[in-house]
C-alpha positions as MATLAB code, in Angstrom:
seq = 'XXXXXXXXXXXXXXXXXXXXXXXXXXXXXXXXXXXXXXXXXXXXXXXXXXXXXXXXXXXXXXXXXXXXXXXXXXXXXXXXXXXXXXXXXXXXXXXXXXXXXXXXXXXXXXXXXXXXXXXXXXXXXXXXXXXXXXXXXXXXXXXXXXXXXXXXXXXXXXXXXXXXXXXXXXXXXXXXXXXXXXXXXXXXXXXXXXXXXXXXXXXXXXXXXXXXXXXXXXXXXXXXXXXXX';
ca = [
      -0.123    0.005    0.193;
       1.366    3.514   -0.871;
       0.790    6.365    1.039;
       1.276    9.998    0.587;
       1.981   12.379    3.917;
       1.670   16.118    3.493;
       2.225   18.320    6.653;
       1.982   21.833    5.950;
       0.490   23.221    9.343;
       3.276   25.508   10.556;
       6.524   26.862    8.981;
       8.042   23.443    8.180;
       7.147   21.489    5.255;
       6.944   17.631    5.197;
       6.141   15.188    2.507;
       6.651   11.566    2.536;
       5.995    8.457    0.331;
       5.607    5.454    2.018;
       5.070    1.933    0.746;
       4.242   -0.692    3.052;
       6.648   -0.094    6.079;
       9.540    1.298    3.816;
      10.170    5.077    3.509;
      10.857    5.456   -0.184;
      11.175    9.066   -0.243;
      10.953   11.871    2.378;
      11.225   16.090    2.336;
      11.823   18.523    5.283;
      12.114   22.129    5.159;
      12.272   25.056    7.568;
      12.749   27.419    4.982;
       9.849   30.279    5.030;
       8.627   29.380    1.854;
       4.748   29.934    1.295;
       3.700   26.547    1.165;
       1.037   27.409   -1.367;
       4.404   27.835   -3.790;
       6.293   25.082   -2.358;
       4.087   22.169   -1.409;
       3.027   21.032   -4.618;
       6.041   21.170   -6.265;
       7.658   18.991   -3.363;
       5.227   16.558   -3.747;
       5.787   16.001   -7.458;
       9.645   15.898   -7.212;
       8.892   13.361   -4.711;
       6.630   11.085   -6.436;
       9.232   11.601   -9.223;
      12.251   10.666   -7.239;
      10.231    7.360   -5.991;
       9.346    6.268   -9.474;
       5.465    6.645   -8.317;
       2.518    7.628  -10.588;
      -0.022    9.710   -8.787;
      -2.655    6.854   -9.827;
      -0.402    4.638   -7.760;
      -0.993    6.221   -4.288;
      -3.571    4.046   -2.118;
      -4.330    6.823    0.395;
      -3.468   10.327    1.911;
      -2.278   11.340    5.291;
      -2.458   15.118    6.116;
      -1.963   16.972    8.923;
      -5.185   18.519   10.088;
      -3.674   21.282   12.334;
      -3.680   23.552   14.780;
      -0.962   25.616   13.659;
      -0.870   28.433   11.002;
      -4.340   28.671    9.655;
      -2.980   29.222    6.295;
      -0.781   26.515    6.369;
      -3.295   24.216    7.492;
      -5.731   24.891    4.719;
      -3.269   24.752    2.088;
      -2.405   21.231    3.500;
      -5.971   19.890    4.172;
      -6.801   21.427    0.572;
      -3.954   19.861   -1.192;
      -5.018   16.251    0.239;
      -8.624   16.527   -0.197;
      -8.174   17.678   -3.762;
      -6.107   14.677   -4.348;
      -8.157   11.948   -2.409;
     -10.891   13.333   -4.351;
      -9.645   13.130   -7.901;
      -7.602    9.629   -7.481;
     -10.812    8.429   -5.494;
      -8.985    7.412   -2.632;
      -9.101    7.455    1.121;
      -7.471   10.339    3.201;
      -7.012   10.291    7.115;
      -6.380   13.779    8.869;
      -4.162   13.448   11.791;
      -3.309   16.188   14.521;
      -0.117   18.489   13.645;
       0.583   18.323   17.560;
       0.223   14.553   17.534;
       2.928   14.333   14.509;
       5.287   16.312   16.414;
       4.822   14.086   19.436;
       5.555   11.087   17.469;
       9.127   11.937   16.810;
       9.406   10.680   20.557;
       7.605    7.925   21.030;
       9.993    5.967   23.551;
      10.615    8.973   26.352;
       9.531    7.959   29.866;
       7.448   10.612   30.636;
       5.286   13.122   29.131;
       5.669   14.227   25.728;
       4.608   18.085   25.363;
       4.214   19.819   21.712;
       3.986   23.147   21.545;
       3.584   25.610   18.469;
       3.600   29.391   19.665;
       0.243   31.457   19.386;
       1.080   34.648   20.440;
      -0.002   36.340   23.460;
       1.708   34.098   25.918;
      -0.438   31.534   24.510;
       0.534   28.316   22.858;
      -1.294   25.226   21.068;
      -0.225   22.454   23.313;
      -0.604   18.544   22.880;
       0.518   16.640   26.043;
       0.697   12.792   25.697;
       1.644    9.798   27.791;
       2.252    6.579   26.740;
       1.306    7.126   23.324;
      -2.351    8.249   24.620;
      -3.407   11.827   24.029;
      -3.756   13.775   27.686;
      -4.916   17.025   26.214;
      -4.791   18.862   23.191;
      -5.615   22.549   23.567;
      -4.898   26.252   22.666;
      -4.043   27.385   26.153;
      -1.830   30.070   28.456;
       1.897   29.000   28.710;
       1.356   29.607   32.622;
      -1.469   26.966   32.507;
       0.258   24.511   30.620;
       3.650   24.711   32.672;
       1.136   24.606   35.867;
      -0.622   21.464   34.540;
       2.766   19.873   33.783;
       4.762   20.725   37.063;
       1.871   19.373   39.219;
       2.100   15.912   37.499;
       5.498   15.562   38.709;
       6.457   13.692   35.683;
       9.607   14.424   33.717;
       8.654   16.260   30.568;
      10.152   16.193   26.909;
       9.273   19.577   24.991;
       9.180   19.049   21.303;
       8.552   21.597   18.357;
      10.406   24.477   16.526;
       8.756   27.087   18.653;
      10.073   25.621   22.342;
      13.191   27.949   21.807;
      10.772   30.902   21.823;
       9.323   30.112   25.567;
      12.253   28.059   26.664;
      13.360   29.900   29.774;
      10.171   30.259   30.968;
       9.566   26.795   30.706;
      12.777   25.890   32.450;
      12.215   28.276   35.283;
       8.936   26.783   36.205;
       9.651   22.907   35.439;
      13.513   22.990   36.213;
      14.995   19.632   36.405;
      12.110   17.627   35.230;
      12.104   19.442   31.644;
      14.182   18.404   28.509;
      14.080   19.598   25.111;
      14.335   17.431   21.985;
      17.216   18.309   19.542;
      16.542   19.906   16.372;
      16.268   17.145   14.494;
      13.028   16.116   16.047;
      11.473   19.184   16.711;
      10.615   19.284   12.635;
       7.277   17.755   11.864;
       7.999   14.173    9.670;
       5.674   13.061    7.408;
       6.768    9.764    7.784;
       5.773    9.756   11.298;
       1.934   11.391   10.147;
       1.763    8.067    7.695;
       2.553    5.717   10.699;
       0.011    7.456   12.879;
      -2.586    7.427   10.071;
      -2.375    3.764    9.525;
      -4.013    3.709   13.056;
      -7.115    5.602   12.729;
      -9.932    5.716   10.639;
     -10.350    7.096    7.120;
     -12.558    9.519    6.176;
     -14.192   10.623    2.635;
     -12.634   13.646    1.244;
     -15.563   16.061    1.686;
     -15.802   15.384    5.343;
     -12.228   16.258    5.968;
     -11.780   19.497    7.689;
      -9.108   21.532    9.639;
      -8.823   21.830   13.307;
      -7.757   25.126   14.017;
      -8.528   24.692   17.875;
      -9.314   28.503   18.385;
     -11.901   30.415   16.415;
     -10.145   32.559   13.465;
      -9.800   36.424   14.023;
     -12.313   37.210   11.440;
     -14.786   34.479   13.599;
     -13.554   36.175   16.738;
     -14.154   40.007   15.330;
     -17.844   38.698   14.126;
     -19.011   37.260   17.479;
     -17.834   40.134   19.545;
     -19.743   42.212   17.133;
     -22.750   40.021   17.568;
     -22.319   40.175   21.157;
     -22.089   44.219   21.538;
     -25.276   44.270   19.039;
     -27.369   42.026   21.780;
     -27.155   38.840   19.981;
     -26.134   36.081   21.630;
];
C-alpha cells in the first residue's frame, strides 16, 4: 500500500511517500517559503524520485492542525483534492500528535507546542502514546499542569525555543528539550499515525484549528455588542 503524507500546518514543510512499511522518499524543510508555492512542487519532485505515478497512491495522510490558519488550509486542501481526484481515502491527524510522534519512547510526558502569540500556545500533551490534552491555552496554565503531574517532560517543536527560559524556570530538572532533528514534523511519522486511525471521505475532512479565526472572533464580538447571543 502506498501512502502520501503532507504536513504544511506550520512553517516547516514535510512530505513523505511510504510503501508498506518502507519510506521511499521524504522531504523536510524549515525554510520560510510559502506553502502555496512550495508544497505541490515538493510533492511532484518526491513522486518523481520514488518513481511513483499519482494513480498508484492508495491513501493520503494529512496534518489537520492546529498551526498557521493558512498553512493548515493549504495542506488539507491539497490532500482533499488529491483524495477526491484519485478516489482514495484520506486520514487527517493532529499536527501536535505528529510532532510528539518523533519521541515515542520517552519515559514520561511528551509535550509538543506551537506558539500562538500573546503568551499562548497550541499544546499537545501525551503519555505512553495516549492523548492527555490537546488545546489552545496559556503557557502559564500548561506549565502549571505539567508541574503538578510530577513527571519528566520532553518538549518538542521548533517554537519551544521561544518559551524555553520560562519553561525551564517552572519545570526545572524535570524538563528536557528535543534536539533540532526531532523538532521538525515528519510526514513519515504522520503516515504511521494515520495507519492507526479511521479513513474518511474527502468532503468530510476539515481543519482543526483549536481556536476561532480572528475574523470569527471579531464577528462574535460584534454580535455580542449588538445584543445577539
